[in-house]
Amino acid sequence: MFGAGYGGNKVRKLEWLLADARARRRRAILTAGGLGTNFGLATALYARELGIATEIALVDQPRDEHVDVQLERLRAVATLHFTHTRARTVATLALLTARATLRDRRTPYVLGPGGSSPLGALGYVEAALELAEQVRAGELPEPECVVVATGSGGTAAGLALGLALAGLPTRVIGVVVADQLRLDGRMIARLARRSARLLTRRGAPLPPAANVAAGDLEMTPEFLGPGYGYPTAVSEQAQRVAREHEGLVLDPVYTAKGLAGALAVAARGGGPVLFFNTYDGLSRRRPGAPA
Ligand SMILES: Cc1ncc(COP(=O)(O)O)c(C=O)c1O
């Protein structure tokens, strides 16, 4: 379905979310995020391919080169509203919804931060099932845990549900990188259960093991530092290690902190530890390198 050339973890969610928006014949999408929102950018790029316009309310986050580049890209594909704070964002979204409804004569498709709805999380149920398939095929050892950066929870929730469905005992460890949302084990498990209920409603027979509980997950705020978008010494170090040893480009907001968490978990011993890279894989391509 997709070809806009932007990767990362949002695309898996958007496969479900944009299909739903299209099935409901929506003409506009409204969403919100930080100034450098990956989700907003991915949404706008792929929605545009479907002829759907995107408006994004933007909350402040620390400005750096990464954010400035993201903003430039966002300006090119979406209508932006600089709402600064969470409270103003909520109020503005209500206003924008009313305006779009009048304009398009139908309600816009409203996506919460990061697309972490029960439907969006299904993208990561699929990812976990693919991972289980790779383990079964002997392409990688069964991980003791999967470590993933967590900003709105859909990725961690979907992975937890998918791993449970696949019957893998692999534990999900979420490295919390955002401070405006509640992101503890209970919240993630609740989202996983809502996704499971959605599957059941759509006719998928789920085994009892698919009931994800808070205790099945570990959520750690240890790598957040001063807050969303603020780099820390260990996240910068992890970013450097990834680049120098693996040629892997990580973003400073999510995956640098995620890898810092994964390295700390690996240092505890045990394993294998699987770091789930959620950043745009296409960013790995160096300028001038063949596509
Ligand atoms: C690169 C990257 N990794 C991880 C995440 C976090 O995923 P989730 O919002 O599902 O917790 C995001 C969310 O924007 C992201 O852009």
PDB file of C-alpha atoms and ligand atoms in Angstrom:
ATOM      1  CA  MET A   1       0.000   0.000   0.000  1.00  0.00           C
ATOM      2  CA  PHE A   2       2.825   2.412   0.850  1.00  0.00           C
ATOM      3  CA  GLY A   3       5.622   3.952  -1.162  1.00  0.00           C
ATOM      4  CA  ALA A   4       6.325   7.467   0.188  1.00  0.00           C
ATOM      5  CA  GLY A   5       9.846   6.510   1.233  1.00  0.00           C
ATOM      6  CA  TYR A   6       9.628   7.018   4.979  1.00  0.00           C
ATOM      7  CA  GLY A   7      10.252   4.102   7.294  1.00  0.00           C
ATOM      8  CA  GLY A   8      10.326   3.670  11.037  1.00  0.00           C
ATOM      9  CA  ASN A   9       7.829   2.223  13.448  1.00  0.00           C
ATOM     10  CA  LYS A  10       4.971   4.503  12.459  1.00  0.00           C
ATOM     11  CA  VAL A  11       4.481   2.869   9.097  1.00  0.00           C
ATOM     12  CA  ARG A  12       3.262  -0.377  10.601  1.00  0.00           C
ATOM     13  CA  LYS A  13       0.610   1.492  12.586  1.00  0.00           C
ATOM     14  CA  LEU A  14      -0.364   3.589   9.596  1.00  0.00           C
ATOM     15  CA  GLU A  15      -1.021   0.531   7.474  1.00  0.00           C
ATOM     16  CA  TRP A  16      -4.003  -0.089   9.736  1.00  0.00           C
ATOM     17  CA  LEU A  17      -4.943   3.478  10.584  1.00  0.00           C
ATOM     18  CA  LEU A  18      -4.902   4.906   7.073  1.00  0.00           C
ATOM     19  CA  ALA A  19      -6.765   1.893   5.709  1.00  0.00           C
ATOM     20  CA  ASP A  20      -9.440   2.653   8.312  1.00  0.00           C
ATOM     21  CA  ALA A  21      -9.482   6.371   7.434  1.00  0.00           C
ATOM     22  CA  ARG A  22      -9.886   5.488   3.784  1.00  0.00           C
ATOM     23  CA  ALA A  23     -12.629   2.935   4.465  1.00  0.00           C
ATOM     24  CA  ARG A  24     -14.476   5.678   6.365  1.00  0.00           C
ATOM     25  CA  ARG A  25     -13.951   8.058   3.423  1.00  0.00           C
ATOM     26  CA  ARG A  26     -12.286  10.724   5.568  1.00  0.00           C
ATOM     27  CA  ARG A  27     -10.849  13.719   3.758  1.00  0.00           C
ATOM     28  CA  ALA A  28      -8.674  15.061   6.552  1.00  0.00           C
ATOM     29  CA  ILE A  29      -6.564  13.717   9.394  1.00  0.00           C
ATOM     30  CA  LEU A  30      -5.905  15.631  12.594  1.00  0.00           C
ATOM     31  CA  THR A  31      -3.143  14.646  14.918  1.00  0.00           C
ATOM     32  CA  ALA A  32      -0.710  16.096  17.453  1.00  0.00           C
ATOM     33  CA  GLY A  33       2.881  15.605  18.482  1.00  0.00           C
ATOM     34  CA  GLY A  34       6.160  17.259  19.391  1.00  0.00           C
ATOM     35  CA  LEU A  35       7.783  19.768  17.029  1.00  0.00           C
ATOM     36  CA  GLY A  36       9.837  16.988  15.469  1.00  0.00           C
ATOM     37  CA  THR A  37       7.065  14.390  15.385  1.00  0.00           C
ATOM     38  CA  ASN A  38       7.980  11.301  13.354  1.00  0.00           C
ATOM     39  CA  PHE A  39       4.421  10.088  13.547  1.00  0.00           C
ATOM     40  CA  GLY A  40       3.036  13.360  12.187  1.00  0.00           C
ATOM     41  CA  LEU A  41       5.516  13.319   9.323  1.00  0.00           C
ATOM     42  CA  ALA A  42       4.876   9.691   8.401  1.00  0.00           C
ATOM     43  CA  THR A  43       1.109  10.255   8.622  1.00  0.00           C
ATOM     44  CA  ALA A  44       1.188  13.327   6.384  1.00  0.00           C
ATOM     45  CA  LEU A  45       3.450  11.692   3.798  1.00  0.00           C
ATOM     46  CA  TYR A  46       1.368   8.549   3.442  1.00  0.00           C
ATOM     47  CA  ALA A  47      -2.030  10.217   3.818  1.00  0.00           C
ATOM     48  CA  ARG A  48      -1.093  12.535   0.970  1.00  0.00           C
ATOM     49  CA  GLU A  49      -0.642   9.488  -1.270  1.00  0.00           C
ATOM     50  CA  LEU A  50      -4.255   8.615  -0.512  1.00  0.00           C
ATOM     51  CA  GLY A  51      -5.486  12.133  -1.215  1.00  0.00           C
ATOM     52  CA  ILE A  52      -6.086  12.862   2.483  1.00  0.00           C
ATOM     53  CA  ALA A  53      -4.819  16.158   3.962  1.00  0.00           C
ATOM     54  CA  THR A  54      -3.130  16.242   7.385  1.00  0.00           C
ATOM     55  CA  GLU A  55      -3.209  18.959  10.044  1.00  0.00           C
ATOM     56  CA  ILE A  56      -0.907  18.658  13.035  1.00  0.00           C
ATOM     57  CA  ALA A  57      -0.965  20.499  16.369  1.00  0.00           C
ATOM     58  CA  LEU A  58       2.610  20.823  17.598  1.00  0.00           C
ATOM     59  CA  VAL A  59       3.718  20.850  21.226  1.00  0.00           C
ATOM     60  CA  ASP A  60       7.048  22.427  22.132  1.00  0.00           C
ATOM     61  CA  GLN A  61      10.129  20.267  22.519  1.00  0.00           C
ATOM     62  CA  PRO A  62      13.804  21.239  22.758  1.00  0.00           C
ATOM     63  CA  ARG A  63      15.032  22.600  19.402  1.00  0.00           C
ATOM     64  CA  ASP A  64      18.102  21.068  17.794  1.00  0.00           C
ATOM     65  CA  GLU A  65      19.246  20.249  14.278  1.00  0.00           C
ATOM     66  CA  HIS A  66      17.219  17.028  14.190  1.00  0.00           C
ATOM     67  CA  VAL A  67      14.002  18.870  15.127  1.00  0.00           C
ATOM     68  CA  ASP A  68      14.665  21.686  12.642  1.00  0.00           C
ATOM     69  CA  VAL A  69      15.090  19.188   9.798  1.00  0.00           C
ATOM     70  CA  GLN A  70      11.884  17.407  10.812  1.00  0.00           C
ATOM     71  CA  LEU A  71       9.995  20.708  10.931  1.00  0.00           C
ATOM     72  CA  GLU A  72      11.124  21.603   7.434  1.00  0.00           C
ATOM     73  CA  ARG A  73       9.857  18.268   6.164  1.00  0.00           C
ATOM     74  CA  LEU A  74       6.595  18.672   8.080  1.00  0.00           C
ATOM     75  CA  ARG A  75       5.955  22.129   6.626  1.00  0.00           C
ATOM     76  CA  ALA A  76       6.161  20.651   3.130  1.00  0.00           C
ATOM     77  CA  VAL A  77       3.430  18.047   3.636  1.00  0.00           C
ATOM     78  CA  ALA A  78       1.072  19.170   6.407  1.00  0.00           C
ATOM     79  CA  THR A  79      -0.752  22.184   7.801  1.00  0.00           C
ATOM     80  CA  LEU A  80       0.914  22.971  11.111  1.00  0.00           C
ATOM     81  CA  HIS A  81      -0.546  24.627  14.227  1.00  0.00           C
ATOM     82  CA  PHE A  82       1.971  25.641  16.860  1.00  0.00           C
ATOM     83  CA  THR A  83       0.015  25.032  20.056  1.00  0.00           C
ATOM     84  CA  HIS A  84       3.032  24.882  22.404  1.00  0.00           C
ATOM     85  CA  THR A  85       1.416  23.236  25.448  1.00  0.00           C
ATOM     86  CA  ARG A  86      -0.623  20.103  25.969  1.00  0.00           C
ATOM     87  CA  ALA A  87      -3.672  22.040  27.231  1.00  0.00           C
ATOM     88  CA  ARG A  88      -3.712  24.334  24.194  1.00  0.00           C
ATOM     89  CA  THR A  89      -3.268  21.346  21.915  1.00  0.00           C
ATOM     90  CA  VAL A  90      -6.361  19.618  23.301  1.00  0.00           C
ATOM     91  CA  ALA A  91      -8.425  22.803  22.910  1.00  0.00           C
ATOM     92  CA  THR A  92      -7.106  23.439  19.399  1.00  0.00           C
ATOM     93  CA  LEU A  93      -7.861  19.892  18.238  1.00  0.00           C
ATOM     94  CA  ALA A  94     -11.500  20.371  19.244  1.00  0.00           C
ATOM     95  CA  LEU A  95     -11.626  23.602  17.246  1.00  0.00           C
ATOM     96  CA  LEU A  96      -9.887  22.082  14.225  1.00  0.00           C
ATOM     97  CA  THR A  97     -12.272  19.124  14.290  1.00  0.00           C
ATOM     98  CA  ALA A  98     -15.266  21.460  14.132  1.00  0.00           C
ATOM     99  CA  ARG A  99     -13.686  23.509  11.344  1.00  0.00           C
ATOM    100  CA  ALA A 100     -12.757  20.474   9.223  1.00  0.00           C
ATOM    101  CA  THR A 101     -16.250  18.989   9.695  1.00  0.00           C
ATOM    102  CA  LEU A 102     -17.856  22.177   8.372  1.00  0.00           C
ATOM    103  CA  ARG A 103     -15.380  22.424   5.497  1.00  0.00           C
ATOM    104  CA  ASP A 104     -15.459  18.780   4.342  1.00  0.00           C
ATOM    105  CA  ARG A 105     -19.030  17.979   5.408  1.00  0.00           C
ATOM    106  CA  ARG A 106     -17.672  14.986   7.262  1.00  0.00           C
ATOM    107  CA  THR A 107     -15.703  14.549  10.443  1.00  0.00           C
ATOM    108  CA  PRO A 108     -11.934  14.348  10.154  1.00  0.00           C
ATOM    109  CA  TYR A 109     -10.039  11.254  11.252  1.00  0.00           C
ATOM    110  CA  VAL A 110      -8.508  12.147  14.600  1.00  0.00           C
ATOM    111  CA  LEU A 111      -5.379  10.268  15.606  1.00  0.00           C
ATOM    112  CA  GLY A 112      -4.044  10.422  19.148  1.00  0.00           C
ATOM    113  CA  PRO A 113      -0.331  10.977  19.801  1.00  0.00           C
ATOM    114  CA  GLY A 114       1.836   8.396  18.088  1.00  0.00           C
ATOM    115  CA  GLY A 115      -1.155   6.539  16.614  1.00  0.00           C
ATOM    116  CA  SER A 116      -1.199   4.324  19.680  1.00  0.00           C
ATOM    117  CA  SER A 117      -4.813   3.226  19.472  1.00  0.00           C
ATOM    118  CA  PRO A 118      -5.897  -0.418  19.737  1.00  0.00           C
ATOM    119  CA  LEU A 119      -6.049  -0.451  15.930  1.00  0.00           C
ATOM    120  CA  GLY A 120      -2.631   1.175  15.434  1.00  0.00           C
ATOM    121  CA  ALA A 121      -0.997  -1.245  17.881  1.00  0.00           C
ATOM    122  CA  LEU A 122      -2.001  -4.130  15.598  1.00  0.00           C
ATOM    123  CA  GLY A 123       0.923  -3.128  13.389  1.00  0.00           C
ATOM    124  CA  TYR A 124       3.195  -4.322  16.173  1.00  0.00           C
ATOM    125  CA  VAL A 125       1.214  -7.467  16.814  1.00  0.00           C
ATOM    126  CA  GLU A 126       2.153  -8.308  13.235  1.00  0.00           C
ATOM    127  CA  ALA A 127       5.783  -7.325  13.866  1.00  0.00           C
ATOM    128  CA  ALA A 128       5.965  -9.693  16.849  1.00  0.00           C
ATOM    129  CA  LEU A 129       4.432 -12.506  14.801  1.00  0.00           C
ATOM    130  CA  GLU A 130       7.065 -11.921  12.121  1.00  0.00           C
ATOM    131  CA  LEU A 131       9.761 -11.969  14.774  1.00  0.00           C
ATOM    132  CA  ALA A 132       8.426 -15.260  16.147  1.00  0.00           C
ATOM    133  CA  GLU A 133       8.482 -16.658  12.628  1.00  0.00           C
ATOM    134  CA  GLN A 134      12.150 -15.667  12.266  1.00  0.00           C
ATOM    135  CA  VAL A 135      12.971 -17.337  15.598  1.00  0.00           C
ATOM    136  CA  ARG A 136      11.184 -20.485  14.459  1.00  0.00           C
ATOM    137  CA  ALA A 137      13.092 -20.440  11.179  1.00  0.00           C
ATOM    138  CA  GLY A 138      16.371 -20.295  13.142  1.00  0.00           C
ATOM    139  CA  GLU A 139      17.274 -16.849  11.805  1.00  0.00           C
ATOM    140  CA  LEU A 140      17.902 -15.549  15.321  1.00  0.00           C
ATOM    141  CA  PRO A 141      17.946 -17.042  18.804  1.00  0.00           C
ATOM    142  CA  GLU A 142      14.839 -16.684  20.967  1.00  0.00           C
ATOM    143  CA  PRO A 143      15.313 -13.347  22.746  1.00  0.00           C
ATOM    144  CA  GLU A 144      14.897 -13.276  26.481  1.00  0.00           C
ATOM    145  CA  CYS A 145      13.624  -9.724  26.087  1.00  0.00           C
ATOM    146  CA  VAL A 146      12.853  -7.130  23.422  1.00  0.00           C
ATOM    147  CA  VAL A 147      13.855  -3.575  24.337  1.00  0.00           C
ATOM    148  CA  VAL A 148      12.009  -0.765  22.607  1.00  0.00           C
ATOM    149  CA  ALA A 149      11.777   3.031  22.938  1.00  0.00           C
ATOM    150  CA  THR A 150       8.343   3.993  24.209  1.00  0.00           C
ATOM    151  CA  GLY A 151       6.749   7.343  23.472  1.00  0.00           C
ATOM    152  CA  SER A 152       3.025   6.654  23.344  1.00  0.00           C
ATOM    153  CA  GLY A 153       2.941   2.910  24.041  1.00  0.00           C
ATOM    154  CA  GLY A 154       1.451   1.337  20.919  1.00  0.00           C
ATOM    155  CA  THR A 155       4.662  -0.326  19.823  1.00  0.00           C
ATOM    156  CA  ALA A 156       5.330  -1.914  23.219  1.00  0.00           C
ATOM    157  CA  ALA A 157       1.667  -2.944  23.637  1.00  0.00           C
ATOM    158  CA  GLY A 158       1.456  -4.499  20.178  1.00  0.00           C
ATOM    159  CA  LEU A 159       4.738  -6.363  20.666  1.00  0.00           C
ATOM    160  CA  ALA A 160       3.603  -7.712  24.043  1.00  0.00           C
ATOM    161  CA  LEU A 161       0.322  -8.966  22.592  1.00  0.00           C
ATOM    162  CA  GLY A 162       1.951 -10.410  19.479  1.00  0.00           C
ATOM    163  CA  LEU A 163       4.635 -12.241  21.456  1.00  0.00           C
ATOM    164  CA  ALA A 164       1.961 -13.675  23.746  1.00  0.00           C
ATOM    165  CA  LEU A 165      -0.092 -14.771  20.724  1.00  0.00           C
ATOM    166  CA  ALA A 166       2.979 -16.406  19.198  1.00  0.00           C
ATOM    167  CA  GLY A 167       3.618 -18.266  22.449  1.00  0.00           C
ATOM    168  CA  LEU A 168       7.081 -16.759  22.938  1.00  0.00           C
ATOM    169  CA  PRO A 169       8.102 -16.124  26.557  1.00  0.00           C
ATOM    170  CA  THR A 170      10.123 -13.073  25.405  1.00  0.00           C
ATOM    171  CA  ARG A 171       9.487 -10.106  27.725  1.00  0.00           C
ATOM    172  CA  VAL A 172       8.947  -6.565  26.447  1.00  0.00           C
ATOM    173  CA  ILE A 173      11.009  -3.847  28.107  1.00  0.00           C
ATOM    174  CA  GLY A 174       9.853  -0.334  27.251  1.00  0.00           C
ATOM    175  CA  VAL A 175      12.369   2.482  27.601  1.00  0.00           C
ATOM    176  CA  VAL A 176      10.182   5.482  28.404  1.00  0.00           C
ATOM    177  CA  VAL A 177      11.214   8.586  26.433  1.00  0.00           C
ATOM    178  CA  ALA A 178       8.157  10.825  26.985  1.00  0.00           C
ATOM    179  CA  ASP A 179       6.981  12.574  30.127  1.00  0.00           C
ATOM    180  CA  GLN A 180       3.547  13.911  29.141  1.00  0.00           C
ATOM    181  CA  LEU A 181       1.736  10.588  29.007  1.00  0.00           C
ATOM    182  CA  ARG A 182       1.349   7.837  31.558  1.00  0.00           C
ATOM    183  CA  LEU A 183       3.494   4.987  30.281  1.00  0.00           C
ATOM    184  CA  ASP A 184       3.592   2.298  32.935  1.00  0.00           C
ATOM    185  CA  GLY A 185       2.997  -1.447  32.706  1.00  0.00           C
ATOM    186  CA  ARG A 186      -0.704  -1.072  33.517  1.00  0.00           C
ATOM    187  CA  MET A 187      -1.311   1.418  30.729  1.00  0.00           C
ATOM    188  CA  ILE A 188       0.580  -0.654  28.156  1.00  0.00           C
ATOM    189  CA  ALA A 189      -1.128  -3.900  29.227  1.00  0.00           C
ATOM    190  CA  ARG A 190      -4.541  -2.188  29.034  1.00  0.00           C
ATOM    191  CA  LEU A 191      -3.812  -1.061  25.479  1.00  0.00           C
ATOM    192  CA  ALA A 192      -2.663  -4.593  24.560  1.00  0.00           C
ATOM    193  CA  ARG A 193      -5.916  -6.013  25.956  1.00  0.00           C
ATOM    194  CA  ARG A 194      -7.966  -3.451  23.994  1.00  0.00           C
ATOM    195  CA  SER A 195      -6.166  -4.560  20.823  1.00  0.00           C
ATOM    196  CA  ALA A 196      -6.904  -8.187  21.734  1.00  0.00           C
ATOM    197  CA  ARG A 197     -10.591  -7.340  22.185  1.00  0.00           C
ATOM    198  CA  LEU A 198     -10.600  -5.625  18.809  1.00  0.00           C
ATOM    199  CA  LEU A 199      -9.220  -8.779  17.202  1.00  0.00           C
ATOM    200  CA  THR A 200     -11.812 -10.895  18.983  1.00  0.00           C
ATOM    201  CA  ARG A 201     -14.615  -8.590  17.834  1.00  0.00           C
ATOM    202  CA  ARG A 202     -13.350  -8.961  14.276  1.00  0.00           C
ATOM    203  CA  GLY A 203     -13.561 -12.743  14.583  1.00  0.00           C
ATOM    204  CA  ALA A 204     -10.015 -13.789  15.522  1.00  0.00           C
ATOM    205  CA  PRO A 205     -10.089 -16.656  18.029  1.00  0.00           C
ATOM    206  CA  LEU A 206      -7.470 -15.705  20.647  1.00  0.00           C
ATOM    207  CA  PRO A 207      -5.926 -18.155  23.120  1.00  0.00           C
ATOM    208  CA  PRO A 208      -6.173 -17.308  26.870  1.00  0.00           C
ATOM    209  CA  ALA A 209      -2.395 -16.605  26.851  1.00  0.00           C
ATOM    210  CA  ALA A 210      -3.145 -13.475  24.808  1.00  0.00           C
ATOM    211  CA  ASN A 211      -4.265 -11.734  27.990  1.00  0.00           C
ATOM    212  CA  VAL A 212      -1.325  -9.374  28.618  1.00  0.00           C
ATOM    213  CA  ALA A 213      -0.937  -8.329  32.279  1.00  0.00           C
ATOM    214  CA  ALA A 214       1.040  -5.392  33.667  1.00  0.00           C
ATOM    215  CA  GLY A 215       3.506  -7.808  35.276  1.00  0.00           C
ATOM    216  CA  ASP A 216       4.369  -9.265  31.862  1.00  0.00           C
ATOM    217  CA  LEU A 217       6.090  -6.023  30.901  1.00  0.00           C
ATOM    218  CA  GLU A 218       8.845  -3.877  32.282  1.00  0.00           C
ATOM    219  CA  MET A 219       8.665  -0.123  31.714  1.00  0.00           C
ATOM    220  CA  THR A 220      11.693   1.929  32.705  1.00  0.00           C
ATOM    221  CA  PRO A 221      11.819   5.747  32.926  1.00  0.00           C
ATOM    222  CA  GLU A 222      15.507   5.517  33.878  1.00  0.00           C
ATOM    223  CA  PHE A 223      16.758   6.815  30.508  1.00  0.00           C
ATOM    224  CA  LEU A 224      14.384   9.742  30.054  1.00  0.00           C
ATOM    225  CA  GLY A 225      16.748  12.345  31.526  1.00  0.00           C
ATOM    226  CA  PRO A 226      15.284  15.861  31.916  1.00  0.00           C
ATOM    227  CA  GLY A 227      12.364  15.021  29.601  1.00  0.00           C
ATOM    228  CA  TYR A 228      11.083  14.313  26.089  1.00  0.00           C
ATOM    229  CA  GLY A 229      13.614  15.346  23.480  1.00  0.00           C
ATOM    230  CA  TYR A 230      16.449  16.150  25.902  1.00  0.00           C
ATOM    231  CA  PRO A 231      19.560  14.108  25.121  1.00  0.00           C
ATOM    232  CA  THR A 232      21.498  12.519  27.980  1.00  0.00           C
ATOM    233  CA  ALA A 233      25.125  11.480  28.259  1.00  0.00           C
ATOM    234  CA  VAL A 234      24.221   7.790  27.875  1.00  0.00           C
ATOM    235  CA  SER A 235      21.869   8.368  24.947  1.00  0.00           C
ATOM    236  CA  GLU A 236      24.560  10.349  23.100  1.00  0.00           C
ATOM    237  CA  GLN A 237      27.043   7.603  23.867  1.00  0.00           C
ATOM    238  CA  ALA A 238      24.643   4.919  22.562  1.00  0.00           C
ATOM    239  CA  GLN A 239      24.064   6.949  19.388  1.00  0.00           C
ATOM    240  CA  ARG A 240      27.831   7.175  18.833  1.00  0.00           C
ATOM    241  CA  VAL A 241      28.366   3.456  19.459  1.00  0.00           C
ATOM    242  CA  ALA A 242      25.588   2.548  16.990  1.00  0.00           C
ATOM    243  CA  ARG A 243      27.045   4.801  14.320  1.00  0.00           C
ATOM    244  CA  GLU A 244      30.679   3.821  14.781  1.00  0.00           C
ATOM    245  CA  HIS A 245      30.227   0.071  15.279  1.00  0.00           C
ATOM    246  CA  GLU A 246      27.175  -0.720  13.170  1.00  0.00           C
ATOM    247  CA  GLY A 247      26.867   2.237  10.782  1.00  0.00           C
ATOM    248  CA  LEU A 248      23.412   2.633  12.281  1.00  0.00           C
ATOM    249  CA  VAL A 249      21.801   6.070  12.465  1.00  0.00           C
ATOM    250  CA  LEU A 250      19.588   6.492  15.530  1.00  0.00           C
ATOM    251  CA  ASP A 251      17.423   9.493  16.326  1.00  0.00           C
ATOM    252  CA  PRO A 252      18.184  11.402  19.526  1.00  0.00           C
ATOM    253  CA  VAL A 253      14.602  11.463  20.866  1.00  0.00           C
ATOM    254  CA  TYR A 254      13.623   7.781  20.802  1.00  0.00           C
ATOM    255  CA  THR A 255      16.074   5.187  19.620  1.00  0.00           C
ATOM    256  CA  ALA A 256      19.239   6.665  21.183  1.00  0.00           C
ATOM    257  CA  LYS A 257      17.564   6.347  24.586  1.00  0.00           C
ATOM    258  CA  GLY A 258      16.122   2.969  23.612  1.00  0.00           C
ATOM    259  CA  LEU A 259      19.555   1.605  22.760  1.00  0.00           C
ATOM    260  CA  ALA A 260      21.005   3.081  25.962  1.00  0.00           C
ATOM    261  CA  GLY A 261      18.345   1.066  27.806  1.00  0.00           C
ATOM    262  CA  ALA A 262      19.077  -2.082  25.806  1.00  0.00           C
ATOM    263  CA  LEU A 263      22.811  -1.823  26.539  1.00  0.00           C
ATOM    264  CA  ALA A 264      22.068  -1.454  30.252  1.00  0.00           C
ATOM    265  CA  VAL A 265      19.775  -4.499  30.183  1.00  0.00           C
ATOM    266  CA  ALA A 266      22.458  -6.510  28.354  1.00  0.00           C
ATOM    267  CA  ALA A 267      24.987  -5.466  30.985  1.00  0.00           C
ATOM    268  CA  ARG A 268      22.797  -7.112  33.664  1.00  0.00           C
ATOM    269  CA  GLY A 269      23.713 -10.479  32.105  1.00  0.00           C
ATOM    270  CA  GLY A 270      21.370 -13.156  30.775  1.00  0.00           C
ATOM    271  CA  GLY A 271      19.927 -12.537  27.358  1.00  0.00           C
ATOM    272  CA  PRO A 272      19.801 -12.630  24.423  1.00  0.00           C
ATOM    273  CA  VAL A 273      18.614  -9.020  24.422  1.00  0.00           C
ATOM    274  CA  LEU A 274      16.979  -7.796  21.223  1.00  0.00           C
ATOM    275  CA  PHE A 275      17.029  -4.050  20.590  1.00  0.00           C
ATOM    276  CA  PHE A 276      14.055  -3.245  18.403  1.00  0.00           C
ATOM    277  CA  ASN A 277      15.132  -0.390  16.150  1.00  0.00           C
ATOM    278  CA  THR A 278      12.089   1.770  15.515  1.00  0.00           C
ATOM    279  CA  TYR A 279      13.795   4.580  13.611  1.00  0.00           C
ATOM    280  CA  ASP A 280      13.439   5.193   9.905  1.00  0.00           C
ATOM    281  CA  GLY A 281      15.591   2.407   8.446  1.00  0.00           C
ATOM    282  CA  LEU A 282      15.953   4.498   5.301  1.00  0.00           C
ATOM    283  CA  SER A 283      17.999   7.010   7.302  1.00  0.00           C
ATOM    284  CA  ARG A 284      20.776   4.456   7.326  1.00  0.00           C
ATOM    285  CA  ARG A 285      21.468   5.244   3.725  1.00  0.00           C
ATOM    286  CA  ARG A 286      24.338   7.668   3.525  1.00  0.00           C
ATOM    287  CA  PRO A 287      23.940  10.645   1.205  1.00  0.00           C
ATOM    288  CA  GLY A 288      25.104   9.586  -2.238  1.00  0.00           C
ATOM    289  CA  ALA A 289      24.899   5.878  -1.443  1.00  0.00           C
ATOM    290  CA  PRO A 290      22.916   3.758  -3.880  1.00  0.00           C
ATOM    291  CA  ALA A 291      19.219   3.403  -3.021  1.00  0.00           C
TER     292      ALA A 291
HETATM  293  C1  LIG B   1      11.611   6.447  16.097  1.00  0.00           C
HETATM  294  C2  LIG B   1      10.552   6.146  17.084  1.00  0.00           C
HETATM  295  N1  LIG B   1      10.743   5.143  17.957  1.00  0.00           N
HETATM  296  C3  LIG B   1       9.842   4.835  18.904  1.00  0.00           C
HETATM  297  C4  LIG B   1       8.672   5.550  19.009  1.00  0.00           C
HETATM  298  C5  LIG B   1       7.734   5.214  20.099  1.00  0.00           C
HETATM  299  O1  LIG B   1       6.683   4.398  19.689  1.00  0.00           O
HETATM  300  P1  LIG B   1       5.328   4.435  20.497  1.00  0.00           P
HETATM  301  O2  LIG B   1       4.772   5.810  20.290  1.00  0.00           O
HETATM  302  O3  LIG B   1       4.493   3.401  19.839  1.00  0.00           O
HETATM  303  O4  LIG B   1       5.625   4.167  21.915  1.00  0.00           O
HETATM  304  C6  LIG B   1       8.411   6.612  18.114  1.00  0.00           C
HETATM  305  C7  LIG B   1       7.184   7.397  18.213  1.00  0.00           C
HETATM  306  O5  LIG B   1       7.031   8.442  17.630  1.00  0.00           O
HETATM  307  C8  LIG B   1       9.381   6.908  17.132  1.00  0.00           C
HETATM  308  O6  LIG B   1       9.192   7.913  16.252  1.00  0.00           O
END
